[in-house]
């Protein structure tokens, strides 16, 4: 799971960079979402192809080969549905990335005063794994 988590973090950072580059090139949020969604769907489609073309180890018993083929069919079907959903349902992320970038720039421009009681600053990950900076003031009651 650590390797998957690493890949997910790296993908989120790369996605953020792509959204920033597309915005800098004058590409609107909606078109940026469409471009990135198609790239991600293509990556899933590549995994689908790789899985679909796999076969049971040479010399396996027929029952094992049958089970392998059934499992590959199930996984390939799931990957196809994921690719379809990724290509069409990933909207609004570019807008969210723009908001996150603005938040980070704002928080960096106005850091909390050090030594202020109850103030703290932290980096947290949003639901896509992109780091955001939050400054909060704790209130004691």
Short mmCIF file of N, CA and C in Angstrom, two decimals:
data_model
loop_
_atom_site.label_atom_id
_atom_site.label_comp_id
_atom_site.label_asym_id
_atom_site.label_seq_id
_atom_site.Cartn_x
_atom_site.Cartn_y
_atom_site.Cartn_z
N UNK A 1 0.81 -1.20 0.00
CA UNK A 1 0.00 0.00 0.00
C UNK A 1 0.86 1.27 0.00
N UNK A 2 2.07 1.18 0.55
CA UNK A 2 2.92 2.37 0.58
C UNK A 2 3.29 2.81 -0.84
N UNK A 3 3.53 1.84 -1.73
CA UNK A 3 3.88 2.20 -3.10
C UNK A 3 2.69 2.84 -3.80
N UNK A 4 1.49 2.32 -3.58
CA UNK A 4 0.29 2.92 -4.19
C UNK A 4 0.10 4.33 -3.65
N UNK A 5 0.26 4.50 -2.36
CA UNK A 5 0.12 5.82 -1.75
C UNK A 5 1.14 6.78 -2.36
N UNK A 6 2.36 6.32 -2.55
CA UNK A 6 3.40 7.14 -3.16
C UNK A 6 2.98 7.55 -4.58
N UNK A 7 2.51 6.59 -5.37
CA UNK A 7 2.08 6.89 -6.74
C UNK A 7 0.91 7.88 -6.75
N UNK A 8 -0.02 7.71 -5.81
CA UNK A 8 -1.16 8.61 -5.74
C UNK A 8 -0.71 10.03 -5.39
N UNK A 9 0.23 10.15 -4.47
CA UNK A 9 0.75 11.47 -4.10
C UNK A 9 1.46 12.11 -5.29
N UNK A 10 2.30 11.35 -5.96
CA UNK A 10 3.02 11.86 -7.12
C UNK A 10 2.05 12.27 -8.23
N UNK A 11 1.01 11.48 -8.43
CA UNK A 11 0.01 11.81 -9.47
C UNK A 11 -0.73 13.09 -9.12
N UNK A 12 -1.08 13.27 -7.84
CA UNK A 12 -1.77 14.49 -7.43
C UNK A 12 -0.89 15.71 -7.65
N UNK A 13 0.39 15.59 -7.33
CA UNK A 13 1.31 16.71 -7.54
C UNK A 13 1.46 17.00 -9.03
N UNK A 14 1.58 15.95 -9.83
CA UNK A 14 1.70 16.14 -11.28
C UNK A 14 0.43 16.76 -11.86
N UNK A 15 -0.72 16.29 -11.39
CA UNK A 15 -2.01 16.82 -11.86
C UNK A 15 -2.09 18.32 -11.55
N UNK A 16 -1.67 18.70 -10.35
CA UNK A 16 -1.68 20.10 -9.95
C UNK A 16 -0.79 20.92 -10.88
N UNK A 17 0.40 20.39 -11.20
CA UNK A 17 1.33 21.07 -12.10
C UNK A 17 0.73 21.22 -13.49
N UNK A 18 0.07 20.17 -13.97
CA UNK A 18 -0.57 20.23 -15.30
C UNK A 18 -1.67 21.30 -15.30
N UNK A 19 -2.50 21.34 -14.26
CA UNK A 19 -3.54 22.36 -14.19
C UNK A 19 -2.93 23.76 -14.18
N UNK A 20 -1.84 23.94 -13.44
CA UNK A 20 -1.19 25.24 -13.41
C UNK A 20 -0.64 25.61 -14.79
N UNK A 21 -0.01 24.67 -15.47
CA UNK A 21 0.55 24.92 -16.80
C UNK A 21 -0.55 25.24 -17.81
N UNK A 22 -1.65 24.50 -17.74
CA UNK A 22 -2.77 24.75 -18.65
C UNK A 22 -3.36 26.15 -18.38
N UNK A 23 -3.49 26.51 -17.12
CA UNK A 23 -4.01 27.83 -16.79
C UNK A 23 -3.07 28.92 -17.29
N UNK A 24 -1.77 28.71 -17.13
CA UNK A 24 -0.78 29.69 -17.60
C UNK A 24 -0.82 29.83 -19.13
N UNK A 25 -1.21 28.74 -19.81
CA UNK A 25 -1.32 28.78 -21.27
C UNK A 25 -2.65 29.34 -21.74
N UNK A 26 -3.49 29.74 -20.79
CA UNK A 26 -4.77 30.34 -21.14
C UNK A 26 -5.89 29.34 -21.36
N UNK A 27 -5.69 28.10 -20.95
CA UNK A 27 -6.72 27.07 -21.08
C UNK A 27 -7.70 27.24 -19.91
N UNK A 28 -8.99 27.31 -20.21
CA UNK A 28 -10.01 27.46 -19.17
C UNK A 28 -10.15 26.22 -18.31
N UNK A 29 -10.79 26.39 -17.14
CA UNK A 29 -10.96 25.29 -16.19
C UNK A 29 -11.69 24.10 -16.80
N UNK A 30 -12.74 24.36 -17.53
CA UNK A 30 -13.53 23.26 -18.10
C UNK A 30 -12.71 22.45 -19.10
N UNK A 31 -11.99 23.14 -19.97
CA UNK A 31 -11.17 22.43 -20.96
C UNK A 31 -10.00 21.72 -20.28
N UNK A 32 -9.43 22.33 -19.24
CA UNK A 32 -8.35 21.68 -18.49
C UNK A 32 -8.84 20.39 -17.84
N UNK A 33 -10.03 20.43 -17.24
CA UNK A 33 -10.62 19.21 -16.68
C UNK A 33 -10.76 18.14 -17.74
N UNK A 34 -11.23 18.52 -18.91
CA UNK A 34 -11.44 17.58 -20.00
C UNK A 34 -10.12 16.94 -20.44
N UNK A 35 -9.09 17.75 -20.59
CA UNK A 35 -7.77 17.25 -21.01
C UNK A 35 -7.21 16.27 -19.99
N UNK A 36 -7.21 16.67 -18.72
CA UNK A 36 -6.64 15.82 -17.67
C UNK A 36 -7.46 14.54 -17.51
N UNK A 37 -8.78 14.64 -17.59
CA UNK A 37 -9.63 13.45 -17.48
C UNK A 37 -9.32 12.45 -18.59
N UNK A 38 -9.10 12.95 -19.80
CA UNK A 38 -8.78 12.05 -20.91
C UNK A 38 -7.41 11.39 -20.72
N UNK A 39 -6.46 12.15 -20.21
CA UNK A 39 -5.15 11.55 -19.93
C UNK A 39 -5.26 10.45 -18.88
N UNK A 40 -6.01 10.72 -17.82
CA UNK A 40 -6.17 9.73 -16.76
C UNK A 40 -6.94 8.51 -17.25
N UNK A 41 -7.97 8.74 -18.06
CA UNK A 41 -8.71 7.60 -18.62
C UNK A 41 -7.80 6.77 -19.52
N UNK A 42 -6.90 7.43 -20.25
CA UNK A 42 -5.95 6.71 -21.09
C UNK A 42 -5.00 5.85 -20.27
N UNK A 43 -4.60 6.33 -19.10
CA UNK A 43 -3.73 5.53 -18.23
C UNK A 43 -4.47 4.29 -17.74
N UNK A 44 -5.72 4.45 -17.37
CA UNK A 44 -6.52 3.30 -16.93
C UNK A 44 -6.73 2.34 -18.10
N UNK A 45 -6.96 2.88 -19.29
CA UNK A 45 -7.12 2.03 -20.48
C UNK A 45 -5.85 1.23 -20.76
N UNK A 46 -4.70 1.85 -20.50
CA UNK A 46 -3.44 1.12 -20.65
C UNK A 46 -3.35 -0.04 -19.68
N UNK A 47 -3.77 0.17 -18.44
CA UNK A 47 -3.81 -0.93 -17.46
C UNK A 47 -4.78 -2.00 -17.91
N UNK A 48 -5.91 -1.60 -18.47
CA UNK A 48 -6.91 -2.55 -19.00
C UNK A 48 -6.26 -3.43 -20.08
N UNK A 49 -5.55 -2.82 -21.00
CA UNK A 49 -4.90 -3.57 -22.08
C UNK A 49 -3.87 -4.53 -21.52
N UNK A 50 -3.07 -4.05 -20.58
CA UNK A 50 -2.03 -4.89 -19.99
C UNK A 50 -2.65 -6.11 -19.29
N UNK A 51 -3.70 -5.88 -18.51
CA UNK A 51 -4.37 -6.98 -17.81
C UNK A 51 -5.03 -7.93 -18.82
N UNK A 52 -5.72 -7.38 -19.80
CA UNK A 52 -6.45 -8.19 -20.77
C UNK A 52 -5.53 -9.10 -21.57
N UNK A 53 -4.31 -8.65 -21.78
CA UNK A 53 -3.36 -9.44 -22.58
C UNK A 53 -2.54 -10.40 -21.74
N UNK A 54 -2.76 -10.42 -20.43
CA UNK A 54 -2.00 -11.33 -19.58
C UNK A 54 -2.58 -12.74 -19.68
N UNK A 55 -1.77 -13.70 -19.35
CA UNK A 55 -2.23 -15.09 -19.39
C UNK A 55 -1.66 -15.84 -18.18
N UNK A 56 -2.26 -16.96 -17.90
CA UNK A 56 -1.81 -17.78 -16.78
C UNK A 56 -0.38 -18.25 -17.05
N UNK A 57 0.38 -18.49 -15.99
CA UNK A 57 1.75 -18.98 -16.18
C UNK A 57 1.78 -20.24 -17.06
N UNK A 58 2.81 -20.32 -17.89
CA UNK A 58 2.96 -21.47 -18.79
C UNK A 58 2.99 -22.77 -17.99
N UNK A 59 2.26 -23.75 -18.46
CA UNK A 59 2.23 -25.06 -17.82
C UNK A 59 1.21 -25.19 -16.71
N UNK A 60 0.34 -24.19 -16.54
CA UNK A 60 -0.68 -24.25 -15.50
C UNK A 60 -1.75 -25.27 -15.85
N UNK A 61 -2.39 -25.81 -14.82
CA UNK A 61 -3.52 -26.74 -15.05
C UNK A 61 -4.68 -25.98 -15.68
N UNK A 62 -5.54 -26.69 -16.37
CA UNK A 62 -6.66 -26.08 -17.06
C UNK A 62 -7.58 -25.33 -16.10
N UNK A 63 -7.85 -25.92 -14.93
CA UNK A 63 -8.71 -25.23 -13.95
C UNK A 63 -8.11 -23.89 -13.53
N UNK A 64 -6.79 -23.87 -13.34
CA UNK A 64 -6.12 -22.64 -12.97
C UNK A 64 -6.23 -21.62 -14.11
N UNK A 65 -6.00 -22.07 -15.33
CA UNK A 65 -6.11 -21.17 -16.50
C UNK A 65 -7.53 -20.61 -16.63
N UNK A 66 -8.54 -21.46 -16.39
CA UNK A 66 -9.93 -21.00 -16.46
C UNK A 66 -10.20 -19.95 -15.39
N UNK A 67 -9.72 -20.20 -14.18
CA UNK A 67 -9.90 -19.23 -13.09
C UNK A 67 -9.14 -17.93 -13.39
N UNK A 68 -7.95 -18.06 -13.94
CA UNK A 68 -7.17 -16.88 -14.32
C UNK A 68 -7.94 -16.05 -15.32
N UNK A 69 -8.44 -16.72 -16.35
CA UNK A 69 -9.18 -16.00 -17.40
C UNK A 69 -10.42 -15.31 -16.84
N UNK A 70 -11.13 -15.99 -15.95
CA UNK A 70 -12.32 -15.38 -15.34
C UNK A 70 -11.93 -14.16 -14.51
N UNK A 71 -10.86 -14.27 -13.72
CA UNK A 71 -10.40 -13.15 -12.91
C UNK A 71 -9.95 -11.99 -13.76
N UNK A 72 -9.23 -12.29 -14.83
CA UNK A 72 -8.77 -11.22 -15.74
C UNK A 72 -9.98 -10.53 -16.36
N UNK A 73 -10.98 -11.30 -16.74
CA UNK A 73 -12.20 -10.70 -17.31
C UNK A 73 -12.89 -9.78 -16.33
N UNK A 74 -12.97 -10.19 -15.06
CA UNK A 74 -13.59 -9.34 -14.04
C UNK A 74 -12.80 -8.04 -13.82
N UNK A 75 -11.50 -8.16 -13.68
CA UNK A 75 -10.66 -6.98 -13.46
C UNK A 75 -10.73 -6.06 -14.67
N UNK A 76 -10.65 -6.63 -15.88
CA UNK A 76 -10.71 -5.82 -17.10
C UNK A 76 -12.04 -5.08 -17.19
N UNK A 77 -13.12 -5.73 -16.80
CA UNK A 77 -14.43 -5.08 -16.79
C UNK A 77 -14.47 -3.90 -15.83
N UNK A 78 -13.89 -4.09 -14.65
CA UNK A 78 -13.84 -2.98 -13.67
C UNK A 78 -12.98 -1.83 -14.20
N UNK A 79 -11.85 -2.15 -14.80
CA UNK A 79 -10.99 -1.10 -15.34
C UNK A 79 -11.68 -0.34 -16.47
N UNK A 80 -12.44 -1.03 -17.28
CA UNK A 80 -13.18 -0.36 -18.36
C UNK A 80 -14.19 0.63 -17.77
N UNK A 81 -14.91 0.22 -16.73
CA UNK A 81 -15.88 1.12 -16.10
C UNK A 81 -15.17 2.32 -15.45
N UNK A 82 -14.02 2.07 -14.86
CA UNK A 82 -13.25 3.17 -14.25
C UNK A 82 -12.79 4.14 -15.33
N UNK A 83 -12.29 3.62 -16.45
CA UNK A 83 -11.84 4.49 -17.55
C UNK A 83 -13.00 5.33 -18.08
N UNK A 84 -14.16 4.69 -18.26
CA UNK A 84 -15.33 5.43 -18.74
C UNK A 84 -15.73 6.54 -17.76
N UNK A 85 -15.76 6.21 -16.48
CA UNK A 85 -16.15 7.19 -15.47
C UNK A 85 -15.11 8.31 -15.37
N UNK A 86 -13.86 7.96 -15.46
CA UNK A 86 -12.79 8.96 -15.37
C UNK A 86 -12.86 9.94 -16.53
N UNK A 87 -13.17 9.43 -17.71
CA UNK A 87 -13.21 10.28 -18.91
C UNK A 87 -14.38 11.26 -18.88
N UNK A 88 -15.43 10.94 -18.11
CA UNK A 88 -16.63 11.77 -18.17
C UNK A 88 -17.02 12.45 -16.86
N UNK A 89 -16.57 11.94 -15.73
CA UNK A 89 -17.11 12.43 -14.45
C UNK A 89 -16.14 13.26 -13.63
N UNK A 90 -14.97 13.54 -14.11
CA UNK A 90 -13.98 14.26 -13.32
C UNK A 90 -14.02 15.76 -13.57
N UNK A 91 -15.12 16.37 -13.33
CA UNK A 91 -15.28 17.80 -13.61
C UNK A 91 -15.13 18.63 -12.34
N UNK A 92 -14.67 19.85 -12.52
CA UNK A 92 -14.56 20.78 -11.40
C UNK A 92 -13.24 20.74 -10.68
N UNK A 93 -12.33 19.84 -11.06
CA UNK A 93 -11.07 19.74 -10.34
C UNK A 93 -10.15 20.92 -10.65
N UNK A 94 -10.16 21.42 -11.88
CA UNK A 94 -9.30 22.55 -12.22
C UNK A 94 -9.68 23.77 -11.39
N UNK A 95 -10.97 23.99 -11.20
CA UNK A 95 -11.43 25.11 -10.39
C UNK A 95 -10.98 24.92 -8.95
N UNK A 96 -11.08 23.71 -8.45
CA UNK A 96 -10.62 23.41 -7.09
C UNK A 96 -9.13 23.63 -6.94
N UNK A 97 -8.35 23.25 -7.98
CA UNK A 97 -6.91 23.46 -7.94
C UNK A 97 -6.57 24.95 -7.93
N UNK A 98 -7.30 25.72 -8.71
CA UNK A 98 -7.06 27.17 -8.75
C UNK A 98 -7.33 27.77 -7.37
N UNK A 99 -8.42 27.32 -6.74
CA UNK A 99 -8.76 27.81 -5.40
C UNK A 99 -7.67 27.42 -4.40
N UNK A 100 -7.16 26.18 -4.50
CA UNK A 100 -6.11 25.72 -3.61
C UNK A 100 -4.84 26.54 -3.79
N UNK A 101 -4.47 26.81 -5.06
CA UNK A 101 -3.27 27.60 -5.32
C UNK A 101 -3.41 29.00 -4.74
N UNK A 102 -4.58 29.58 -4.87
CA UNK A 102 -4.82 30.92 -4.33
C UNK A 102 -4.72 30.89 -2.81
N UNK A 103 -5.27 29.87 -2.19
CA UNK A 103 -5.21 29.73 -0.73
C UNK A 103 -3.77 29.62 -0.27
N UNK A 104 -2.97 28.80 -0.98
CA UNK A 104 -1.57 28.63 -0.61
C UNK A 104 -0.81 29.96 -0.73
N UNK A 105 -1.03 30.67 -1.84
CA UNK A 105 -0.34 31.96 -2.02
C UNK A 105 -0.76 32.95 -0.94
N UNK A 106 -2.06 32.98 -0.61
CA UNK A 106 -2.56 33.90 0.40
C UNK A 106 -1.96 33.57 1.77
N UNK A 107 -1.96 32.28 2.12
CA UNK A 107 -1.44 31.88 3.43
C UNK A 107 0.05 32.16 3.53
N UNK A 108 0.79 31.98 2.43
CA UNK A 108 2.22 32.27 2.46
C UNK A 108 2.47 33.77 2.55
N UNK A 109 1.60 34.58 1.96
CA UNK A 109 1.78 36.03 1.98
C UNK A 109 1.46 36.62 3.36
N UNK A 110 0.59 35.97 4.11
CA UNK A 110 0.17 36.48 5.41
C UNK A 110 0.33 35.41 6.48
N UNK A 111 1.58 35.06 6.82
CA UNK A 111 1.78 34.03 7.84
C UNK A 111 1.34 34.54 9.21
N UNK A 112 0.95 33.64 10.09
CA UNK A 112 0.57 34.08 11.43
C UNK A 112 1.80 34.60 12.17
N UNK A 113 1.56 35.51 13.08
CA UNK A 113 2.67 36.06 13.87
C UNK A 113 3.16 34.97 14.80
N UNK A 114 4.47 34.78 14.80
CA UNK A 114 5.00 33.76 15.68
C UNK A 114 4.80 34.19 17.13
N UNK A 115 4.51 33.23 17.94
CA UNK A 115 4.30 33.50 19.34
C UNK A 115 2.89 33.95 19.70
N UNK A 116 2.02 34.10 18.69
CA UNK A 116 0.65 34.50 18.97
C UNK A 116 -0.06 33.31 19.61
N UNK A 117 -0.57 33.45 20.83
CA UNK A 117 -1.23 32.31 21.48
C UNK A 117 -2.43 31.83 20.66
N UNK A 118 -2.49 30.53 20.51
CA UNK A 118 -3.64 29.94 19.84
C UNK A 118 -3.56 29.93 18.32
N UNK A 119 -2.52 30.48 17.71
CA UNK A 119 -2.40 30.44 16.25
C UNK A 119 -1.52 29.27 15.85
N UNK A 120 -1.87 28.65 14.77
CA UNK A 120 -1.03 27.59 14.23
C UNK A 120 -1.20 27.51 12.74
N UNK A 121 -0.22 26.96 12.10
CA UNK A 121 -0.22 26.84 10.65
C UNK A 121 0.14 25.41 10.30
N UNK A 122 -0.56 24.83 9.37
CA UNK A 122 -0.31 23.45 9.02
C UNK A 122 -0.53 23.22 7.53
N UNK A 123 0.11 22.23 7.00
CA UNK A 123 -0.15 21.79 5.63
C UNK A 123 -1.02 20.56 5.75
N UNK A 124 -2.07 20.53 4.96
CA UNK A 124 -2.97 19.39 4.97
C UNK A 124 -3.25 19.01 3.53
N UNK A 125 -3.69 17.78 3.31
CA UNK A 125 -3.99 17.34 1.95
C UNK A 125 -5.48 17.37 1.73
N UNK A 126 -5.91 17.90 0.57
CA UNK A 126 -7.32 17.86 0.25
C UNK A 126 -7.67 16.45 -0.23
N UNK A 127 -8.89 16.22 -0.63
CA UNK A 127 -9.31 14.88 -1.02
C UNK A 127 -8.64 14.37 -2.28
N UNK A 128 -7.89 15.22 -2.99
CA UNK A 128 -7.14 14.78 -4.17
C UNK A 128 -5.65 14.65 -3.84
N UNK A 129 -5.26 14.90 -2.60
CA UNK A 129 -3.88 14.76 -2.21
C UNK A 129 -3.02 15.99 -2.44
N UNK A 130 -3.63 17.12 -2.78
CA UNK A 130 -2.86 18.34 -3.02
C UNK A 130 -2.70 19.08 -1.70
N UNK A 131 -1.46 19.49 -1.44
CA UNK A 131 -1.18 20.18 -0.17
C UNK A 131 -1.82 21.56 -0.18
N UNK A 132 -2.44 21.89 0.92
CA UNK A 132 -2.98 23.23 1.12
C UNK A 132 -2.43 23.76 2.43
N UNK A 133 -2.38 25.04 2.54
CA UNK A 133 -1.89 25.65 3.76
C UNK A 133 -3.08 26.28 4.47
N UNK A 134 -3.19 26.00 5.74
CA UNK A 134 -4.30 26.55 6.52
C UNK A 134 -3.73 27.27 7.73
N UNK A 135 -4.26 28.41 7.98
CA UNK A 135 -3.92 29.15 9.19
C UNK A 135 -5.22 29.30 9.96
N UNK A 136 -5.17 28.88 11.21
CA UNK A 136 -6.39 28.95 12.01
C UNK A 136 -6.05 29.58 13.35
N UNK A 137 -7.05 30.12 13.94
CA UNK A 137 -6.92 30.71 15.29
C UNK A 137 -7.80 29.88 16.20
N UNK A 138 -7.20 29.34 17.24
CA UNK A 138 -7.94 28.54 18.19
C UNK A 138 -8.56 29.45 19.23
N UNK A 139 -9.79 29.23 19.54
CA UNK A 139 -10.49 30.04 20.54
C UNK A 139 -10.78 29.16 21.75
N UNK A 140 -10.39 29.66 22.86
CA UNK A 140 -10.68 28.93 24.10
C UNK A 140 -11.96 29.52 24.70
N UNK A 141 -12.81 28.63 25.15
CA UNK A 141 -14.05 29.10 25.78
C UNK A 141 -14.06 28.81 27.24
#
